[in-house]
Tab-separated table of C-alpha atoms in Angstrom:
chain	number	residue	atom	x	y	z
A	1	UNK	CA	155.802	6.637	99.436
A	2	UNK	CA	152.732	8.968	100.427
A	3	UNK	CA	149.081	7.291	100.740
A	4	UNK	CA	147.958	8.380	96.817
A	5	UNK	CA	151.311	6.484	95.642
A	6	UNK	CA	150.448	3.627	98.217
A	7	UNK	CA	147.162	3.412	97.130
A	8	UNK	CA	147.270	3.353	93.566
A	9	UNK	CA	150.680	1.045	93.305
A	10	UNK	CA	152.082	3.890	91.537
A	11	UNK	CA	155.574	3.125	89.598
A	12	UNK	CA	158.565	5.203	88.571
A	13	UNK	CA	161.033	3.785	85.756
A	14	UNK	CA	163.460	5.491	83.630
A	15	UNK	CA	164.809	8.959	83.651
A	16	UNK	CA	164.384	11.936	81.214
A	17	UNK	CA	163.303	15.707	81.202
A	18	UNK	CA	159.516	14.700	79.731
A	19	UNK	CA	157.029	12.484	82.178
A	20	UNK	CA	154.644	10.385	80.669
A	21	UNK	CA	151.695	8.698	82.818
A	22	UNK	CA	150.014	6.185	81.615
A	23	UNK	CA	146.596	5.230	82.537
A	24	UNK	CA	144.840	2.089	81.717
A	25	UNK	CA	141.398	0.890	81.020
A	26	UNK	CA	138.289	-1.166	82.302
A	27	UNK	CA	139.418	-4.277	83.352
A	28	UNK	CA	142.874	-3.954	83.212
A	29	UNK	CA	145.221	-2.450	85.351
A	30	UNK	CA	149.211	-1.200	84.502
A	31	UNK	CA	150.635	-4.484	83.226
A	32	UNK	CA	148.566	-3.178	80.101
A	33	UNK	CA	151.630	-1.377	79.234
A	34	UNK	CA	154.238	-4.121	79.191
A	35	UNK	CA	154.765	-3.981	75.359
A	36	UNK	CA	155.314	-0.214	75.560
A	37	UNK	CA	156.941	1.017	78.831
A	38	UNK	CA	160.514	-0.733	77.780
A	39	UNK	CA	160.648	1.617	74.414
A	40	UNK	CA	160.315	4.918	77.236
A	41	UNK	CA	162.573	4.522	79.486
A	42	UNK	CA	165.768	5.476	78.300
A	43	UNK	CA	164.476	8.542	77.521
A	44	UNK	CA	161.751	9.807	79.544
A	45	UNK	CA	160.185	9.321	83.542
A	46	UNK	CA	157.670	7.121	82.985
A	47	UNK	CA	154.418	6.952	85.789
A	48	UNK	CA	152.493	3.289	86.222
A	49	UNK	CA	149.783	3.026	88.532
A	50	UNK	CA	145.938	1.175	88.643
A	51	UNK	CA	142.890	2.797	88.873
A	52	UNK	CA	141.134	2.268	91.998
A	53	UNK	CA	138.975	-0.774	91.553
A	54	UNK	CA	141.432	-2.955	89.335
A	55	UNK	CA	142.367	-6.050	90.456
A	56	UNK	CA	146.088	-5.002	92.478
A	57	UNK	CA	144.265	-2.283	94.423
A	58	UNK	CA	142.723	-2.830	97.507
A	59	UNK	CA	138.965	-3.112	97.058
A	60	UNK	CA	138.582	-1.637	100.920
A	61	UNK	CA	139.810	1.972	99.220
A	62	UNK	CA	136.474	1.573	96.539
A	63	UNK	CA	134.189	4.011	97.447
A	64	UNK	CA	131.088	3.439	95.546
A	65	UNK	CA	129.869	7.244	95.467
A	66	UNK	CA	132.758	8.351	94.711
A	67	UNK	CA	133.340	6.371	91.530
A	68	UNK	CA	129.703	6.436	90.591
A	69	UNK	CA	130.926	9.286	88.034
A	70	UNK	CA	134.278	9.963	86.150
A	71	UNK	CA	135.364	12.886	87.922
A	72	UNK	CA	136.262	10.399	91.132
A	73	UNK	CA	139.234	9.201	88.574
A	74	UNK	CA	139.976	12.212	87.369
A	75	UNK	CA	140.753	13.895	91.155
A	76	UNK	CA	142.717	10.239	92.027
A	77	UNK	CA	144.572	11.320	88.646
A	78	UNK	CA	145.273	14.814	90.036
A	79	UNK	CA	146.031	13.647	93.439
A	80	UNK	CA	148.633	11.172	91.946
A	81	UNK	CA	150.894	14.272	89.882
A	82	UNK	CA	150.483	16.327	93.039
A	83	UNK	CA	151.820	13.995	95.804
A	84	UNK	CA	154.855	13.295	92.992
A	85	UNK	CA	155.378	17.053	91.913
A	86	UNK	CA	154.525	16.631	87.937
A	87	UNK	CA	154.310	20.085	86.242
A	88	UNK	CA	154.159	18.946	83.403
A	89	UNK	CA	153.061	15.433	81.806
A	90	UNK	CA	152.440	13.760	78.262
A	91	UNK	CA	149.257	11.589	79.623
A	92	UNK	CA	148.846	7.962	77.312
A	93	UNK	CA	145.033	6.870	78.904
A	94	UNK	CA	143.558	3.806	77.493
A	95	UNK	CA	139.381	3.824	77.066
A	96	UNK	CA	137.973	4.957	80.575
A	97	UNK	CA	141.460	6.709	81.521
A	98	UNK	CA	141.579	8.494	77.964
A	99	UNK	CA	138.435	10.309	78.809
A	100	UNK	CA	139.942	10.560	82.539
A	101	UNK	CA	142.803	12.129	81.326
A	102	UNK	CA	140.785	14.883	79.091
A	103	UNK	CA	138.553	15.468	82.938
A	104	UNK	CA	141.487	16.369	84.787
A	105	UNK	CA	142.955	18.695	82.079
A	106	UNK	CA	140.042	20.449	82.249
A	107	UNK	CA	140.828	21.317	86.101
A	108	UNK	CA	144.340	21.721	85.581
A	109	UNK	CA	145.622	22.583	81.765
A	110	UNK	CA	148.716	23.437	83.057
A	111	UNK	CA	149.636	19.852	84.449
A	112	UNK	CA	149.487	18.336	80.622
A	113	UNK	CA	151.425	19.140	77.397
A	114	UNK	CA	149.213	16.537	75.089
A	115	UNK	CA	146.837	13.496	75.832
A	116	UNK	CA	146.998	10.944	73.828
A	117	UNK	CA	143.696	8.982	74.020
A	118	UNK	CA	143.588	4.838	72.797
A	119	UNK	CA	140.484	3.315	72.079
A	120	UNK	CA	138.721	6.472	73.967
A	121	UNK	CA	134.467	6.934	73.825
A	122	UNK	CA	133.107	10.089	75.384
A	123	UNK	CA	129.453	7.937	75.520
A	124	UNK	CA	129.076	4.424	74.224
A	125	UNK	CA	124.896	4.570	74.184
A	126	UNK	CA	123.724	5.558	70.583
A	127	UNK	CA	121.852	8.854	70.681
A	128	UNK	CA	119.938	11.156	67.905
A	129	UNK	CA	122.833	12.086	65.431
A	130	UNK	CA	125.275	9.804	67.477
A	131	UNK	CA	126.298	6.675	67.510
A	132	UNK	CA	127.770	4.946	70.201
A	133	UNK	CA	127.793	1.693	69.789
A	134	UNK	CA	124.887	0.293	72.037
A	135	UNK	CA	121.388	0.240	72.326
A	136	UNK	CA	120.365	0.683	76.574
A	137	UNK	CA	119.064	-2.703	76.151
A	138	UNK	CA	122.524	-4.345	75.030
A	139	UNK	CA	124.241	-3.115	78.286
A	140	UNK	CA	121.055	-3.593	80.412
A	141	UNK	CA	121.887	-7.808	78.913
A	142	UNK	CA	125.793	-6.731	79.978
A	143	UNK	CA	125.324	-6.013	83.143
A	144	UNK	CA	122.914	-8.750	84.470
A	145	UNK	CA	125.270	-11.260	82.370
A	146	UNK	CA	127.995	-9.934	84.896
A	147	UNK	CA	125.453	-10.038	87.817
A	148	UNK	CA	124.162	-13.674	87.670
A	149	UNK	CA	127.815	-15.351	86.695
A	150	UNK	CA	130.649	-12.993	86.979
A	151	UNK	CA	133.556	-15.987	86.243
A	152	UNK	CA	131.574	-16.681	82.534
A	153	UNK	CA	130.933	-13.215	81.494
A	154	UNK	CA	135.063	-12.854	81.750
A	155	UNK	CA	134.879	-15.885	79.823
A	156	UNK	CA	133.114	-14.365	76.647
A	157	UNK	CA	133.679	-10.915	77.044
A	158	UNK	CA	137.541	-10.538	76.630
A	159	UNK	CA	137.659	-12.477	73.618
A	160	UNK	CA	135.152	-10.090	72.142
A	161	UNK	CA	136.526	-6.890	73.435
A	162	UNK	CA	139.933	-8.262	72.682
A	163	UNK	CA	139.299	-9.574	69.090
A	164	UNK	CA	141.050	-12.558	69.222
A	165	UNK	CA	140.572	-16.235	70.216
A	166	UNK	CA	140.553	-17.453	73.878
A	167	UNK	CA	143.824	-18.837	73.295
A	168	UNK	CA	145.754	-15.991	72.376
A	169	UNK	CA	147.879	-14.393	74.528
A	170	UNK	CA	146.425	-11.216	74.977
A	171	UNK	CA	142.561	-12.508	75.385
A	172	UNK	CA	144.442	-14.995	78.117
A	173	UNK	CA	146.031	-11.517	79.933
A	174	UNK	CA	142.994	-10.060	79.773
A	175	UNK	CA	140.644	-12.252	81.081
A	176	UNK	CA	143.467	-12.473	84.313
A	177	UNK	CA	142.934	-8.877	84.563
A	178	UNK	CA	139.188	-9.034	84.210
A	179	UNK	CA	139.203	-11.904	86.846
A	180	UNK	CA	141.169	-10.236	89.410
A	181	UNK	CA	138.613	-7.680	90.187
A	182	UNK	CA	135.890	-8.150	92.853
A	183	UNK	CA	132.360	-8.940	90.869
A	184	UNK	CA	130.193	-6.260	92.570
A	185	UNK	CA	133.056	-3.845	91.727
A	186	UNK	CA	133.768	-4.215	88.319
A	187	UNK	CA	129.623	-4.021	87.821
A	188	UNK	CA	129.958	-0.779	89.412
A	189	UNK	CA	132.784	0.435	87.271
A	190	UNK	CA	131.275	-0.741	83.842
A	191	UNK	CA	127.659	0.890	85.029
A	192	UNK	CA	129.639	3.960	85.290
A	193	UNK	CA	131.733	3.856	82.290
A	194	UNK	CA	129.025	2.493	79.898
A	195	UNK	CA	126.027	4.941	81.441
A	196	UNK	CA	128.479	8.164	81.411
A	197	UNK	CA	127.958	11.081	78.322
A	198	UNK	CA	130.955	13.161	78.791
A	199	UNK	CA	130.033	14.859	74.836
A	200	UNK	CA	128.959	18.057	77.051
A	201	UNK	CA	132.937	18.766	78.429
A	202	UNK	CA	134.320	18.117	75.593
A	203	UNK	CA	134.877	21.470	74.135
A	204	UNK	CA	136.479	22.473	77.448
A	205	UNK	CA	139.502	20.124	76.752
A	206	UNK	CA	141.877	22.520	75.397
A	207	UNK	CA	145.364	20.653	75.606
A	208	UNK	CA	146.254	18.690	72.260
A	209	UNK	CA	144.780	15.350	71.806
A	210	UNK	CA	146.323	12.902	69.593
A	211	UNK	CA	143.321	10.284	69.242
A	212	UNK	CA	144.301	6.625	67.979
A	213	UNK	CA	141.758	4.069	67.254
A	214	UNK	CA	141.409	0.686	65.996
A	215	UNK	CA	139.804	-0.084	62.840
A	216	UNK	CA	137.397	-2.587	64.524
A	217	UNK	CA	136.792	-1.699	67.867
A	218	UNK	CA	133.703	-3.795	69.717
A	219	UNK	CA	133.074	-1.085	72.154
A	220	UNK	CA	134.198	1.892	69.947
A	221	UNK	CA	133.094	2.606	66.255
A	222	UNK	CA	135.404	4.682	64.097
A	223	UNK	CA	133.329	7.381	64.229
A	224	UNK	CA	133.685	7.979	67.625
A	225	UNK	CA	137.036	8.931	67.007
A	226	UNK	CA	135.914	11.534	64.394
A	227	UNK	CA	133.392	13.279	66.806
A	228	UNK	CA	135.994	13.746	69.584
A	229	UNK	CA	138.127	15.015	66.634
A	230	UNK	CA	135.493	17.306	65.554
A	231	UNK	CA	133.803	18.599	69.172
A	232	UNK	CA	137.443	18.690	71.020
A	233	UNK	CA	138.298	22.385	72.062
A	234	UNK	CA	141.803	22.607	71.417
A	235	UNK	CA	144.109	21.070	68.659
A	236	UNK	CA	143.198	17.106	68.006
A	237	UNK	CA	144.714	14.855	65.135
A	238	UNK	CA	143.364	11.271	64.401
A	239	UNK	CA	145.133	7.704	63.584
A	240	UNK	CA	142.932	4.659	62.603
A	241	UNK	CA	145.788	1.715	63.105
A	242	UNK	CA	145.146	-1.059	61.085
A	243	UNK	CA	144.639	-2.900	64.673
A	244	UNK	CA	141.441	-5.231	66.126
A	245	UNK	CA	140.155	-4.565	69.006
A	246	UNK	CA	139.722	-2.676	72.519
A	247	UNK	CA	142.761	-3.615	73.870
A	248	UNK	CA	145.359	-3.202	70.369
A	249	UNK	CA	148.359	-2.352	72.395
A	250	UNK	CA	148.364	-5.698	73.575
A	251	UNK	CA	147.072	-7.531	71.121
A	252	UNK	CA	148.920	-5.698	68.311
A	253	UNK	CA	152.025	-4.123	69.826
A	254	UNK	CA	153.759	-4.487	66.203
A	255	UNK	CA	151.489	-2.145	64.816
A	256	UNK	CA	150.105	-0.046	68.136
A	257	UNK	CA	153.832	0.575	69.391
A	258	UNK	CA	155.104	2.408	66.898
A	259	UNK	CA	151.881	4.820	66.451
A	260	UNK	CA	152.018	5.501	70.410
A	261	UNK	CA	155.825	6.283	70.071
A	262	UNK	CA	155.099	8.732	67.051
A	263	UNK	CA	152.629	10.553	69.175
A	264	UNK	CA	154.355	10.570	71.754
A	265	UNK	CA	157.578	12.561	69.990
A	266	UNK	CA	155.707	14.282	67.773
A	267	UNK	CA	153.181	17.227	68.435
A	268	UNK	CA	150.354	18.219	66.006
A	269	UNK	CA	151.896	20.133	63.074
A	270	UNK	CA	149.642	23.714	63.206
């Protein structure tokens, strides 16, 4: 296992002609993908691994600068197909990772036959003739919330992002994954991830992009969904799932599942 594999706790499973990667989101790390990876790997080569930061990595390996913009993800992304020879992939990034994904195709088309993005926000800040989501001064309150008690802002946050109750299963797995990561870390990684506008690059992504969003979505609205549609350079299709929240491929596999599968088989009829 080389140092990018070691480093990232990159996973192999299954066997097939097509490779899909999957890359997860804020908070969570590759377990995110429990409900799908079994329905794969019969059939294709499928690549796990945790962006640097999540809980499983080691936090010594966080370099601050480094992931003080998206493009540090994007080259660990890159570095990851190179040290395991992927020429070509069918990429499945969650949030942060979607918009990861879309970074590294920019820098290397040729590496990716489709993205297919989940819950994915090229800015979450409103703007003039976009909206976001939040106001500066909602993720100012965010990130001091996660400053002054790290432990309780897990506490109310993945219920919310999650859309469920704090007993359900997957608001339960997510506040693990939340919890595992090192408090000054995961305010780094949110400042970066909330404070990013990546609507400038967007028109450089040229590989298909099957987009799939929830129909309530606390950190994405809909619409978000239609402008990467609409400013996307190459070939893009939408699916609103009748899903709740941030996380719907854990906390509604019965309906996410199936969607990811069909876009995963299927390319965008021209």
């Amino acid at each position: 296992m080389g140092i990018v594999e070691e480093a990232h706790n990159v996973r192999v499973f299954g066997s097939g002609e097509r490779i899909i990667v999957l890359g997860h989101g804020f908070g969570t790390d590759q377990s995110v993908w429990k409900h799908l990876v079994p329905h794969l790997v019969d059939d294709h080569r499928v690549i796990l691994y945790d962006n640097m930061g999540a809980g499983p990595t080691n936090p010594e390996y966080f370099d601050f600068d480094r992931y003080s913009t998206l493009e540090g993800y994007a080259y660990d992304l890159l570095a990851i197909l190179e040290e395991l020879q992927v020429e070509s992939c069918i990429f499945v990034g969650h949030s942060v990772s979607a918009i990861v994904g879309a970074l590294a195709s920019i820098t290397r088309p040729d590496l990716f036959s489709k993205i297919v993005m989940i819950s994915a926000s090229p800015r979450y800040l409103n703007d003039v003739d976009y909206y976001g989501g939040f106001e500066q001064e909602d993720l100012d309150q965010l990130f001091e919330a996660m400053r002054s008690n790290y432990k309780a802002w897990c506490s109310g946050f993945a219920p919310l992002a999650v859309g469920g109750d704090m007993d359900s299963a997957a608001v339960q797995e997510f506040s693990r994954t939340l919890f595992n990561m090192r408090p000054d870390i995961a305010l780094s990684v949110a400042q970066t991830i909330f404070q990013c506008d990546m609507r400038q690059v967007l028109r450089l992504v040229t590989v298909p992009c099957h987009i799939l969003q929830s129909v309530k979505d606390l950190a994405v609205p809909v619409m978000v969904s239609e402008y990467l549609h609409t400013n996307l350079g190459g070939e893009s299709i939408v699916e609103v799932m009748a899903s709740d929240g941030h996380l719907p491929q854990l906390s509604s596999p019965d309906i996410v599942i199936p969607a990811l599968l069909r876009h995963i088989r299927f390319d965008i009829a021209v």
